[in-house]
Amino acid sequence: MKPPILIIVTSTIVLGTMIVLFSSHWLMIWIGFEMNMLAIIPILMKKFNPRAMEASTKYFLTQATASMLLMLGIIINLLYSGHWTISMIPNPVASTVITIALAMKLGLSPFHFWVPEVTQGVSLSSGMILLTWQKIAPLSVLYQISPSINPNLLVTMAATSVLVGGWGGLNQTQLRKILAYSSIAHMGWMAAIMVYNPTLMILNLAIYIMMTLGTFMLFMYNLSTTTLSLSHTWNKSPLIASLILALMLSLGGLPPLSGFIPKWMIIQELTKNDMIVMPTFMAITALLNLYFYMRLMYATALTMFPSANNMKMKWQFESTKKMILLPPLIVASTMLLPLTPMLSIMD
Amino acid sequence: MAWVHRFLNGAYIFRHYPKPSASCPFLGTRFAYYCSSSLQKPEVAPGKTSCQRNSEGDLQGHHQKEVVLDITSPEEKPEVSFDKAIKDEIKDHFRRLKDDIVNHWIGPEGRPLHEVLLEQAKVVWQFRGKEDLDKWVVTSDKTIGGRSEVFLKMGKNNQSALLYGTLSSEAPKDGESGRSGYCAMISRIPRGPFERKRSYDWSQFNTLYLRVRGDGRPWMVNIRGDTDLIQRKNQMYSYFMFTRGGPYWQEVKIPFSKFFFSNQGRIRDAQYPLLLDKISSVGFTLADKVDGPFFLEIDFIGVFTDPAHTEEFAYENSPELNPRLFK
């Protein structure tokens, strides 16, 4: 893509998300979503092959349906409340329709079917934007309307998302699909806490974005899209293999890494609100996620899979890829747990 | 005991043999019959006997009429029960769902992950019995009104499959078609429980391996990806397979990087590499505009990793051919 076009498209994506974040008028929020969706289509089709076009088409159809449902919910809300301002939604039908629309945009179960297919069909950089930046706008709207959302609906979607994210990623060998199912599971965790403590949802989102960005950047550094290609990393760049180990453990939510913070906080908050079954179920299904992260880690860093050459270590050439953000992302994804007591300022 | 033997001798199945028509000398068919031991053999007159087949119950070596095994005799009326068929179908689907869930737990394709990752060669289709033929579909231009014919059957000793028939490039007289003349054999799309579409993941292999024996004709090997969208049904990746003819088996290795992209039967200027993570079906097409009989014997079709093959994609896109990509 030519640089001027890339700049225009990227700035439209950012502008669309900013409009959603800063608007209090429902129509402007809808316009922001539309701008965001239309601008990301060329990003998804960057590689211009039939699979990328199929993925873009699937993404467009799903997001357009979600936008249509969002507009329906907005109109119903306008009918009953008489105003366009984003605030408490008095009508339960409007609230449900808007929640379903935003769940479809996020990829929450049972509207998650597009996430692995679209993520698998696009390039690593496009997938990275899809699974990180594109979550910000819908979650910000959910944050604002969280007091009006039907808690049973959200908890059901959260439980099914966590289960689907764990079960679906179990026997995947394609890395992008693994990260897509990881995204579904993390969205489930965020949805579960949204009703009780939306601030924790923002914390979970921030840590999730840092971990996912770091993981994608490591895969882009290696140009790895399958587990097999990742398992040859020990031969090419052993440092990257050890970083993948750390990031996978963090994504799995193991202490003493940063990924443990949101899980700990969410389970604590849910138990404070007299919910025992839900956090237990979520903690158990998180083990499924941990299983496939550990399998990936095992293949990459803990064993030396046979590679095409017979050398123990390839010549270490200086890398030409500029990954400026990688070191701070790795640090942020792995070493933030000691800062947990500072979270009391969020109360 | 004698009554048992007499009963068993009486319970035999009649065979039928399609006699070749005088107007169409199926030379290839005759050669195919010579090559293979087909279950369909000429019906023997009552006075003549054949010592090639003996029934299981005939301990005395009593020669009988040769019969076709896939047609039941009039004495054995097949049980046709709609309810039973529906119940069997439902049970089969739920059994496949249970297998799917268990296999999902074990690993990719129902095997442990380390086994899948360390695998360097895999036989995807082989022809050892009639059930292997059910995974394939044969088609020809007869569907559009042409005159080509194609058949598929098991080869000699049930060790291969034989694709044979007659190619005719005579265009159908429908006022629309100007060209005709193709025969094809396409694998069925793998299905899971409740007929859900599945696909093959060959991303860790880089070469297609075929063990075939042909008649010197050039064939096209076609690979189709997953067909979720309607437009993708017309897209496929193809490459040529030149058969030598002769009695020796031929091992054809085609790297996946060599496959070129075509849409609606036309090779496109903008070429894309074949993505191997969602392969739907593989097919063989004969359309060399040479009328007459043909045959192709296939032992197995597999995939493997050739470590010496490092090419990623054999075709380049250039600004002259596809300016849209270089805007």
XYZ file of C-alpha atoms in Angstrom:
674
model
C 0.000 0.000 0.000
C 1.371 3.418 -0.880
C 2.359 5.551 2.130
C -0.196 8.361 1.572
C -3.016 5.837 1.347
C -1.703 3.989 4.394
C -1.613 7.231 6.357
C -5.169 8.130 5.371
C -6.498 4.664 6.203
C -4.651 4.415 9.508
C -5.714 7.880 10.590
C -9.325 7.031 9.712
C -9.153 3.935 11.891
C -7.741 5.982 14.780
C -10.247 8.784 14.175
C -13.159 6.351 14.133
C -12.132 4.870 17.459
C -11.539 8.315 18.948
C -15.006 9.466 17.833
C -16.536 6.450 19.603
C -14.482 7.089 22.737
C -15.233 10.791 23.021
C -18.830 10.981 21.821
C -21.882 11.077 23.982
C -24.300 11.109 21.040
C -25.403 7.679 19.893
C -25.368 8.658 16.225
C -21.788 9.865 16.440
C -20.823 6.620 18.142
C -22.427 4.678 15.312
C -20.632 6.850 12.749
C -17.347 6.206 14.541
C -17.950 2.449 14.344
C -18.718 2.668 10.639
C -15.620 4.730 9.906
C -13.537 2.269 11.826
C -15.000 -0.733 10.000
C -14.701 0.733 6.522
C -11.157 1.937 7.108
C -9.876 -1.382 8.361
C -11.062 -3.294 5.291
C -8.069 -2.156 3.165
C -5.773 -3.023 6.049
C -7.179 -6.555 6.148
C -6.802 -6.860 2.388
C -3.207 -5.653 2.436
C -1.930 -8.980 1.094
C -4.471 -9.089 -1.717
C -4.963 -12.827 -2.106
C -8.285 -14.740 -2.247
C -8.044 -15.783 1.406
C -7.551 -12.188 2.595
C -10.486 -11.060 0.472
C -12.621 -13.806 1.956
C -11.580 -12.771 5.461
C -12.340 -9.118 4.723
C -15.743 -10.032 3.317
C -16.577 -12.091 6.402
C -15.429 -9.267 8.660
C -17.454 -6.705 6.743
C -20.631 -8.806 6.790
C -20.380 -9.460 10.522
C -19.573 -5.909 11.456
C -22.246 -4.495 9.163
C -24.828 -6.756 10.796
C -23.635 -5.640 14.207
C -23.848 -1.990 13.145
C -27.365 -2.582 11.894
C -28.353 -4.117 15.218
C -26.678 -1.248 17.047
C -28.706 1.246 15.069
C -31.859 -0.727 15.836
C -31.056 -0.602 19.535
C -30.310 3.115 19.338
C -33.639 3.816 17.641
C -35.564 1.767 20.188
C -33.747 3.647 22.966
C -34.637 6.948 21.256
C -38.248 5.852 21.072
C -38.496 5.118 24.769
C -36.114 7.661 26.292
C -36.537 10.515 23.806
C -32.876 11.424 23.611
C -29.713 10.455 21.785
C -27.363 10.792 24.723
C -25.447 7.739 25.823
C -26.480 7.203 29.406
C -28.743 4.830 31.257
C -30.827 2.799 28.812
C -34.223 2.458 30.441
C -35.719 0.034 27.972
C -34.503 -3.574 28.406
C -35.095 -4.442 24.745
C -32.859 -1.599 23.587
C -30.244 -2.574 26.144
C -30.282 -6.216 25.017
C -30.091 -5.360 21.329
C -27.198 -2.944 21.883
C -25.390 -5.508 24.036
C -25.782 -8.178 21.370
C -24.541 -5.771 18.697
C -21.449 -4.894 20.704
C -20.850 -8.550 21.550
C -20.882 -9.315 17.840
C -18.331 -6.563 17.240
C -16.127 -7.901 20.012
C -16.389 -11.554 19.079
C -18.057 -12.702 22.286
C -19.706 -16.096 22.195
C -22.110 -17.031 20.595
C -21.079 -14.462 17.984
C -17.451 -15.567 17.930
C -17.397 -17.675 14.763
C -15.895 -14.951 12.605
C -12.871 -14.268 14.817
C -10.682 -17.319 14.033
C -11.599 -17.325 10.350
C -10.876 -13.642 9.827
C -7.707 -13.652 11.914
C -6.389 -16.688 10.056
C -7.077 -15.155 6.668
C -5.206 -11.899 7.156
C -1.541 -11.099 7.676
C 0.061 -10.995 11.120
C 0.120 -7.197 11.274
C -3.543 -6.918 10.242
C -4.477 -9.603 12.758
C -2.639 -7.682 15.432
C -4.718 -4.555 14.760
C -7.888 -6.645 14.595
C -7.375 -8.287 17.970
C -6.137 -5.234 19.860
C -7.163 -1.861 18.529
C -10.582 -2.992 17.290
C -11.592 -4.057 20.813
C -11.206 -0.600 22.291
C -14.258 1.072 20.757
C -16.914 -1.575 21.603
C -15.555 -2.025 25.116
C -15.656 1.713 25.731
C -19.348 1.802 24.825
C -20.015 -1.233 27.021
C -18.169 0.521 29.834
C -20.474 3.519 29.528
C -23.720 1.531 29.420
C -22.620 -1.155 31.900
C -25.186 -0.203 34.585
C -28.018 -0.806 32.086
C -26.856 -4.133 30.732
C -28.749 -7.273 31.620
C -26.272 -9.025 33.961
C -27.584 -12.515 33.185
C -27.037 -12.020 29.472
C -23.523 -10.754 29.992
C -22.561 -13.495 32.435
C -23.908 -16.137 30.049
C -21.925 -14.690 27.165
C -18.847 -14.474 29.381
C -19.113 -18.100 30.498
C -19.635 -19.409 26.970
C -16.812 -17.228 25.630
C -14.350 -18.500 28.180
C -15.370 -22.087 27.416
C -15.292 -21.638 23.637
C -11.977 -19.809 23.795
C -10.423 -22.624 25.794
C -11.958 -25.525 23.914
C -11.538 -24.100 20.417
C -7.855 -23.323 20.781
C -7.021 -26.792 22.023
C -5.823 -28.558 18.905
C -4.840 -25.658 16.708
C -1.508 -25.562 14.960
C -2.053 -22.188 13.310
C -0.777 -19.389 15.530
C -3.244 -16.773 14.393
C -6.161 -19.032 15.251
C -4.635 -19.720 18.663
C -4.460 -15.999 19.335
C -8.009 -15.549 18.043
C -9.343 -18.099 20.539
C -7.204 -16.483 23.210
C -8.911 -13.195 22.356
C -12.358 -14.773 22.693
C -11.444 -16.134 26.124
C -10.048 -12.813 27.310
C -13.155 -11.007 26.112
C -15.114 -13.463 28.211
C -13.155 -12.510 31.299
C -13.751 -8.832 30.570
C -17.465 -9.366 30.032
C -17.766 -11.260 33.306
C -16.492 -8.355 35.431
C -18.136 -5.576 33.440
C -21.313 -5.461 35.473
C -19.583 -5.432 38.861
C -16.452 -3.371 38.308
C -15.998 -1.846 34.837
C -12.651 -0.351 35.816
C -11.202 -3.841 36.167
C -12.389 -4.503 32.638
C -10.243 -1.586 31.444
C -7.282 -2.964 33.389
C -7.816 -6.393 31.825
C -8.062 -4.804 28.375
C -4.851 -2.833 28.843
C -2.848 -5.838 29.997
C -4.400 -8.048 27.298
C -3.467 -5.518 24.574
C 0.121 -5.341 25.840
C 0.500 -9.129 25.901
C -1.133 -9.658 22.507
C 0.878 -6.902 20.874
C 4.075 -8.409 22.251
C 3.112 -11.889 21.048
C 2.240 -10.711 17.570
C 5.466 -8.760 17.319
C 7.485 -11.812 18.247
C 5.655 -13.851 15.594
C 6.238 -11.080 13.046
C 9.916 -11.044 13.926
C 10.115 -14.755 13.107
C 7.526 -14.608 10.322
C 5.973 -17.631 12.020
C 2.373 -18.533 11.389
C 2.415 -22.179 12.433
C 3.540 -24.035 15.508
C 6.065 -25.920 13.431
C 7.790 -22.771 12.208
C 7.802 -21.455 15.762
C 9.395 -24.671 16.970
C 12.433 -23.898 14.807
C 13.056 -20.595 16.603
C 15.612 -22.176 18.926
C 17.856 -22.633 15.944
C 17.479 -19.112 14.594
C 17.055 -16.777 17.560
C 17.100 -18.411 20.998
C 16.393 -15.098 22.734
C 13.069 -14.828 20.935
C 12.277 -18.386 22.020
C 12.756 -17.439 25.665
C 10.635 -14.301 25.225
C 7.852 -16.396 23.733
C 8.085 -18.619 26.803
C 7.585 -15.629 29.087
C 4.733 -14.181 27.058
C 2.872 -17.473 26.799
C 3.041 -17.939 30.539
C 1.805 -14.404 31.007
C -1.084 -14.955 28.561
C -1.945 -18.068 30.505
C -2.294 -15.972 33.656
C 0.424 -17.529 35.745
C 2.056 -15.615 38.565
C 4.466 -13.845 38.941
C 3.788 -12.410 35.490
C 1.524 -9.513 34.524
C -1.157 -11.741 33.053
C -1.995 -12.934 36.544
C -3.154 -9.463 37.649
C -6.490 -9.309 35.792
C -7.391 -12.896 36.613
C -6.658 -12.398 40.296
C -8.533 -9.110 40.477
C -11.545 -10.441 38.572
C -11.844 -13.576 40.685
C -11.506 -11.481 43.831
C -14.168 -9.023 42.682
C -16.575 -11.763 41.659
C -16.222 -13.554 44.989
C -16.767 -10.247 46.811
C -20.092 -10.041 44.952
C -21.146 -13.488 46.247
C -20.465 -15.295 42.993
C -18.658 -18.557 43.616
C -19.650 -20.788 40.715
C -18.741 -18.341 37.983
C -15.129 -17.608 39.035
C -14.571 -21.294 39.743
C -15.810 -22.203 36.286
C -13.713 -19.460 34.695
C -10.589 -20.465 36.573
C -11.037 -24.083 35.498
C -11.625 -23.201 31.843
C -8.589 -20.914 31.963
C -6.623 -24.112 32.405
C -7.618 -25.115 28.878
C -6.079 -21.882 27.614
C -3.013 -22.513 29.719
C -2.756 -26.009 28.226
C -2.403 -24.831 24.655
C -0.129 -21.940 25.615
C 2.111 -24.411 27.390
C 2.042 -26.745 24.409
C 3.215 -23.865 22.241
C 5.854 -22.981 24.778
C 6.964 -26.611 25.011
C 7.403 -26.842 21.267
C 9.241 -23.507 21.084
C 11.417 -23.103 24.115
C 11.510 -26.293 26.138
C 12.396 -28.763 23.402
C 14.594 -28.657 20.344
C 12.527 -29.857 17.426
C 14.487 -31.237 14.460
C 15.188 -28.468 11.975
C 16.251 -28.452 8.355
C 19.922 -27.760 9.058
C 22.266 -29.724 11.300
C 23.680 -26.764 13.155
C 23.228 -26.240 16.851
C 23.215 -22.485 16.386
C 22.946 -20.532 13.184
C 25.201 -17.565 12.535
C 23.788 -14.635 14.434
C 23.301 -11.802 11.977
C 22.070 -8.435 13.098
C 18.357 -8.246 12.565
C 17.104 -5.736 10.032
C 13.605 -5.670 11.513
C 12.890 -2.671 13.653
C 10.860 -3.712 16.665
C 11.168 -0.590 18.754
C 8.142 -1.279 20.884
C 9.079 -4.862 21.647
C 11.294 -4.394 24.734
C 8.848 -2.139 26.630
C 5.983 -4.445 25.706
C 7.844 -7.500 26.984
C 8.676 -5.702 30.226
C 5.096 -4.497 30.645
C 3.674 -7.946 29.859
C 5.799 -9.768 32.376
C 6.903 -7.521 35.217
C 3.921 -5.499 36.344
C 2.712 -7.777 39.131
C 4.603 -5.959 41.918
C 2.608 -2.827 41.014
C -0.684 -4.466 41.976
C -1.036 -2.616 45.327
C -1.205 0.593 43.312
C -4.497 -0.621 41.861
C -6.224 0.628 44.984
C -6.133 4.091 43.422
C -8.724 2.853 40.930
C -11.318 2.459 43.690
C -24.543 -81.387 6.527
C -25.376 -82.273 2.929
C -28.560 -80.196 3.175
C -26.428 -77.229 4.410
C -24.116 -77.591 1.441
C -27.025 -77.859 -0.915
C -28.600 -74.714 0.564
C -25.356 -72.789 0.314
C -24.825 -73.919 -3.241
C -28.262 -72.687 -4.143
C -27.751 -69.243 -2.618
C -25.572 -67.549 -5.212
C -25.662 -64.108 -6.686
C -25.977 -63.429 -10.373
C -23.468 -61.216 -12.100
C -24.058 -58.956 -15.032
C -21.571 -57.768 -17.607
C -22.115 -54.712 -19.822
C -21.221 -55.939 -23.300
C -19.194 -53.446 -25.311
C -21.154 -51.786 -28.051
C -20.009 -52.339 -31.604
C -20.248 -48.622 -32.379
C -17.786 -47.643 -29.658
C -14.722 -49.786 -29.589
C -13.514 -49.215 -26.029
C -9.925 -50.064 -26.705
C -8.892 -48.490 -23.475
C -11.602 -50.390 -21.715
C -10.378 -53.678 -23.142
C -6.869 -52.814 -22.032
C -8.254 -51.878 -18.641
C -9.921 -55.266 -18.354
C -6.607 -56.883 -19.266
C -4.810 -54.846 -16.642
C -7.194 -55.313 -13.807
C -8.977 -58.148 -12.224
C -12.390 -56.613 -12.175
C -15.211 -58.184 -10.279
C -17.307 -57.774 -13.381
C -16.467 -60.639 -15.702
C -18.315 -62.048 -18.708
C -21.391 -64.008 -17.834
C -20.677 -67.629 -18.539
C -23.214 -69.760 -20.369
C -24.646 -72.635 -18.327
C -22.633 -75.204 -20.263
C -19.307 -73.472 -19.765
C -17.568 -73.306 -16.455
C -14.870 -71.127 -15.042
C -12.328 -72.285 -12.597
C -11.493 -68.805 -11.396
C -14.017 -68.536 -8.617
C -15.238 -71.085 -6.160
C -17.928 -70.420 -3.648
C -17.061 -70.688 -0.008
C -19.409 -73.524 0.630
C -18.224 -75.692 -2.207
C -15.833 -78.162 -0.695
C -16.026 -80.513 -3.669
C -14.653 -77.971 -6.178
C -18.006 -77.779 -7.911
C -17.805 -75.047 -10.573
C -20.535 -72.475 -10.574
C -21.668 -69.548 -12.605
C -19.678 -66.417 -11.907
C -21.756 -63.744 -10.329
C -21.582 -60.066 -9.559
C -21.227 -59.575 -5.853
C -22.869 -56.199 -5.597
C -26.287 -57.251 -6.832
C -28.380 -59.298 -4.465
C -30.152 -62.393 -5.627
C -33.939 -62.481 -5.925
C -34.132 -64.803 -2.903
C -32.510 -62.226 -0.629
C -34.834 -59.251 -0.532
C -33.071 -56.230 0.942
C -34.722 -54.749 3.973
C -35.909 -51.228 3.195
C -37.015 -49.435 6.285
C -37.244 -45.672 6.312
C -37.332 -45.405 10.104
C -34.326 -47.678 10.518
C -32.382 -45.699 7.936
C -33.136 -42.412 9.694
C -32.193 -43.847 13.082
C -28.963 -45.288 11.705
C -28.111 -41.954 10.131
C -28.747 -40.061 13.376
C -26.726 -42.596 15.374
C -23.897 -42.303 12.861
C -23.841 -38.518 13.142
C -23.814 -38.570 16.926
C -21.082 -41.199 16.899
C -19.047 -38.954 14.618
C -19.715 -36.025 16.964
C -18.450 -38.043 19.909
C -15.344 -39.049 17.933
C -14.855 -35.422 16.982
C -14.947 -34.289 20.601
C -12.571 -37.023 21.739
C -10.196 -36.322 18.833
C -10.336 -32.612 19.613
C -9.130 -33.404 23.099
C -6.297 -35.630 21.903
C -4.871 -33.177 19.383
C -4.971 -31.987 15.773
C -6.621 -34.596 13.514
C -7.068 -36.840 16.539
C -3.339 -37.399 17.007
C -0.970 -35.938 19.632
C 0.564 -32.615 18.682
C 4.160 -33.834 18.693
C 3.222 -36.552 16.228
C 1.636 -33.984 13.915
C 4.567 -31.596 14.204
C 7.213 -34.243 13.568
C 5.402 -35.775 10.613
C 7.219 -35.320 7.332
C 5.163 -37.498 5.004
C 1.546 -38.531 4.963
C -0.593 -40.681 2.691
C -3.862 -38.824 2.307
C -5.712 -41.084 -0.137
C -4.969 -44.660 -1.022
C -7.032 -47.211 -2.885
C -7.280 -50.535 -1.160
C -10.983 -51.201 -1.180
C -14.313 -50.081 -2.531
C -14.815 -47.756 0.428
C -11.818 -45.750 -0.784
C -13.563 -45.159 -4.103
C -16.522 -43.618 -2.282
C -14.308 -40.696 -1.341
C -14.080 -39.698 -5.012
C -16.465 -38.389 -7.615
C -16.000 -38.729 -11.354
C -17.445 -36.266 -13.770
C -17.210 -35.493 -17.447
C -18.701 -33.153 -19.993
C -21.732 -35.401 -20.127
C -23.187 -33.037 -17.534
C -23.248 -30.282 -20.152
C -24.320 -32.522 -22.992
C -20.949 -33.837 -24.186
C -20.034 -37.357 -25.131
C -17.093 -38.148 -22.889
C -17.429 -41.034 -20.473
C -15.442 -41.744 -17.361
C -15.514 -44.592 -14.849
C -13.675 -45.402 -11.675
C -13.096 -48.823 -10.269
C -10.624 -50.780 -8.192
C -7.491 -51.962 -9.941
C -5.635 -55.231 -9.847
C -5.669 -57.065 -6.520
C -7.364 -54.057 -4.950
C -4.027 -52.245 -4.821
C -4.911 -49.253 -6.969
C -7.782 -47.358 -8.514
C -8.362 -47.256 -12.224
C -9.843 -44.196 -13.837
C -10.764 -44.957 -17.414
C -13.121 -43.909 -20.108
C -13.340 -42.139 -23.427
C -12.710 -38.512 -24.166
C -14.724 -36.825 -26.855
C -14.228 -33.208 -27.760
C -17.406 -33.056 -29.808
C -19.233 -29.994 -28.585
C -22.800 -30.449 -27.333
C -25.392 -29.331 -29.823
C -27.165 -26.859 -27.599
C -26.362 -23.724 -29.559
C -24.295 -22.344 -26.674
C -21.213 -24.461 -26.120
C -18.417 -24.194 -28.636
C -15.953 -26.446 -26.874
C -16.118 -29.598 -24.880
C -14.087 -32.602 -23.880
C -13.068 -33.130 -20.281
C -13.109 -35.892 -17.735
C -12.312 -35.413 -14.107
C -11.954 -37.214 -10.833
C -12.413 -35.049 -7.743
C -12.138 -35.975 -4.101
C -15.174 -35.397 -1.965
C -14.953 -32.619 0.582
C -14.291 -34.219 3.987
C -17.310 -33.979 6.220
C -17.615 -34.086 9.960
C -20.664 -34.737 12.119
C -23.925 -33.401 10.715
C -22.229 -32.945 7.347
C -20.091 -30.041 8.504
C -17.417 -29.190 5.992
C -13.891 -29.997 7.017
C -10.590 -29.222 5.359
C -7.072 -30.611 5.255
C -4.204 -28.782 6.899
C -1.065 -29.416 4.866
C 0.825 -26.344 6.045
C 3.806 -28.350 7.252
C 4.279 -30.116 3.912
C 5.535 -28.597 0.724
C 5.166 -31.234 -1.990
C 2.394 -33.383 -3.400
C 3.393 -36.977 -4.077
C 1.480 -39.181 -6.500
C 2.163 -42.753 -7.514
C 0.400 -43.222 -10.805
C 0.555 -45.205 -13.998
C -0.907 -43.558 -17.038
C -1.147 -43.885 -20.784
C 1.057 -41.007 -21.782
C -1.662 -38.366 -21.622
C -1.136 -35.032 -19.877
C -3.322 -34.524 -16.858
C -4.007 -31.496 -14.680
C -3.826 -31.800 -10.924
C -6.234 -29.335 -9.302
C -6.355 -28.289 -5.676
C -9.248 -26.359 -4.242
C -9.229 -24.446 -1.011
C -12.041 -24.110 1.445
C -15.227 -22.940 -0.238
C -17.068 -20.890 2.369
C -17.868 -18.120 -0.067
C -19.639 -18.748 -3.345
C -16.952 -17.016 -5.405
C -14.285 -19.337 -4.087
C -15.987 -22.362 -5.689
C -14.699 -21.287 -9.076
C -11.147 -20.776 -7.887
C -8.541 -23.490 -7.941
C -4.839 -24.087 -8.188
C -3.540 -26.351 -10.914
C -0.424 -27.916 -12.299
C 0.370 -30.419 -15.020
C 1.088 -34.085 -14.601
C 2.612 -35.750 -17.642
C 2.215 -39.506 -17.580
C 4.707 -41.722 -19.286
C 2.574 -44.676 -20.227
C 4.079 -48.113 -20.090
C 4.052 -50.791 -17.428
C 6.123 -48.987 -14.819
C 4.744 -46.929 -12.006
C 5.529 -43.255 -12.021
C 6.204 -41.192 -8.919
C 5.160 -37.633 -9.490
C 6.302 -34.980 -7.040
C 4.774 -31.558 -7.497
C 5.834 -28.829 -5.068
C 2.923 -26.728 -3.904
C 4.837 -23.588 -4.921
C 4.342 -24.550 -8.570
C 0.571 -24.503 -8.511
C -0.892 -21.559 -10.404
C -4.165 -19.847 -9.667
C -7.156 -19.959 -11.988
C -10.676 -18.631 -11.673
C -13.619 -19.961 -13.667
C -11.268 -22.077 -15.744
C -9.053 -19.190 -16.807
C -5.504 -18.666 -15.585
C -5.394 -15.236 -13.977
C -2.706 -12.647 -14.511
C -2.522 -11.925 -10.797
C -1.074 -15.022 -9.202
C -1.244 -15.962 -5.534
C 0.521 -18.737 -3.671
C -1.499 -21.737 -2.610
C -2.299 -21.489 1.096
C -2.098 -24.972 2.555
C -3.951 -24.630 5.807
C -7.414 -25.187 4.346
C -7.356 -27.599 1.446
C -10.758 -28.830 0.409
C -10.234 -31.239 -2.440
C -7.808 -32.549 -5.013
C -8.766 -33.514 -8.527
C -7.393 -34.855 -11.795
C -8.653 -33.508 -15.090
C -8.042 -34.696 -18.601
C -8.792 -32.136 -21.293
C -6.053 -32.532 -23.873
C -8.406 -32.318 -26.891
C -7.382 -35.784 -28.053
C -10.424 -37.958 -28.635
C -10.215 -41.567 -27.634
C -9.885 -43.863 -24.659
C -7.736 -43.122 -21.670
C -6.831 -44.608 -18.354
C -4.994 -43.576 -15.225
C -4.116 -45.951 -12.437
C -3.500 -44.394 -9.044
C -1.813 -46.196 -6.166
C -1.860 -43.453 -3.545
C -1.789 -39.697 -3.122
C 0.307 -38.224 -0.362
C 2.071 -35.116 0.820
C 5.577 -34.732 2.192
C 8.181 -32.178 3.157
C 11.074 -31.879 0.762
C 13.810 -30.059 2.696
C 15.708 -29.333 -0.528
C 12.793 -27.397 -1.953
C 12.994 -23.845 -0.689
C 10.981 -22.023 -3.340
C 8.002 -20.211 -1.880
C 6.167 -19.295 -5.026
C 7.131 -19.874 -8.647
C 5.268 -16.989 -10.264
C 5.746 -13.280 -9.941
C 3.264 -10.513 -10.293
C 4.443 -7.748 -12.558
C 3.122 -4.222 -13.072
C 2.449 -4.976 -16.754
C 0.321 -8.020 -16.129
C -1.582 -6.807 -13.085
C -1.320 -3.045 -12.583
C -4.064 -3.158 -9.979
C -1.671 -4.735 -7.511
C 0.949 -2.056 -8.031
C -1.203 1.057 -7.760
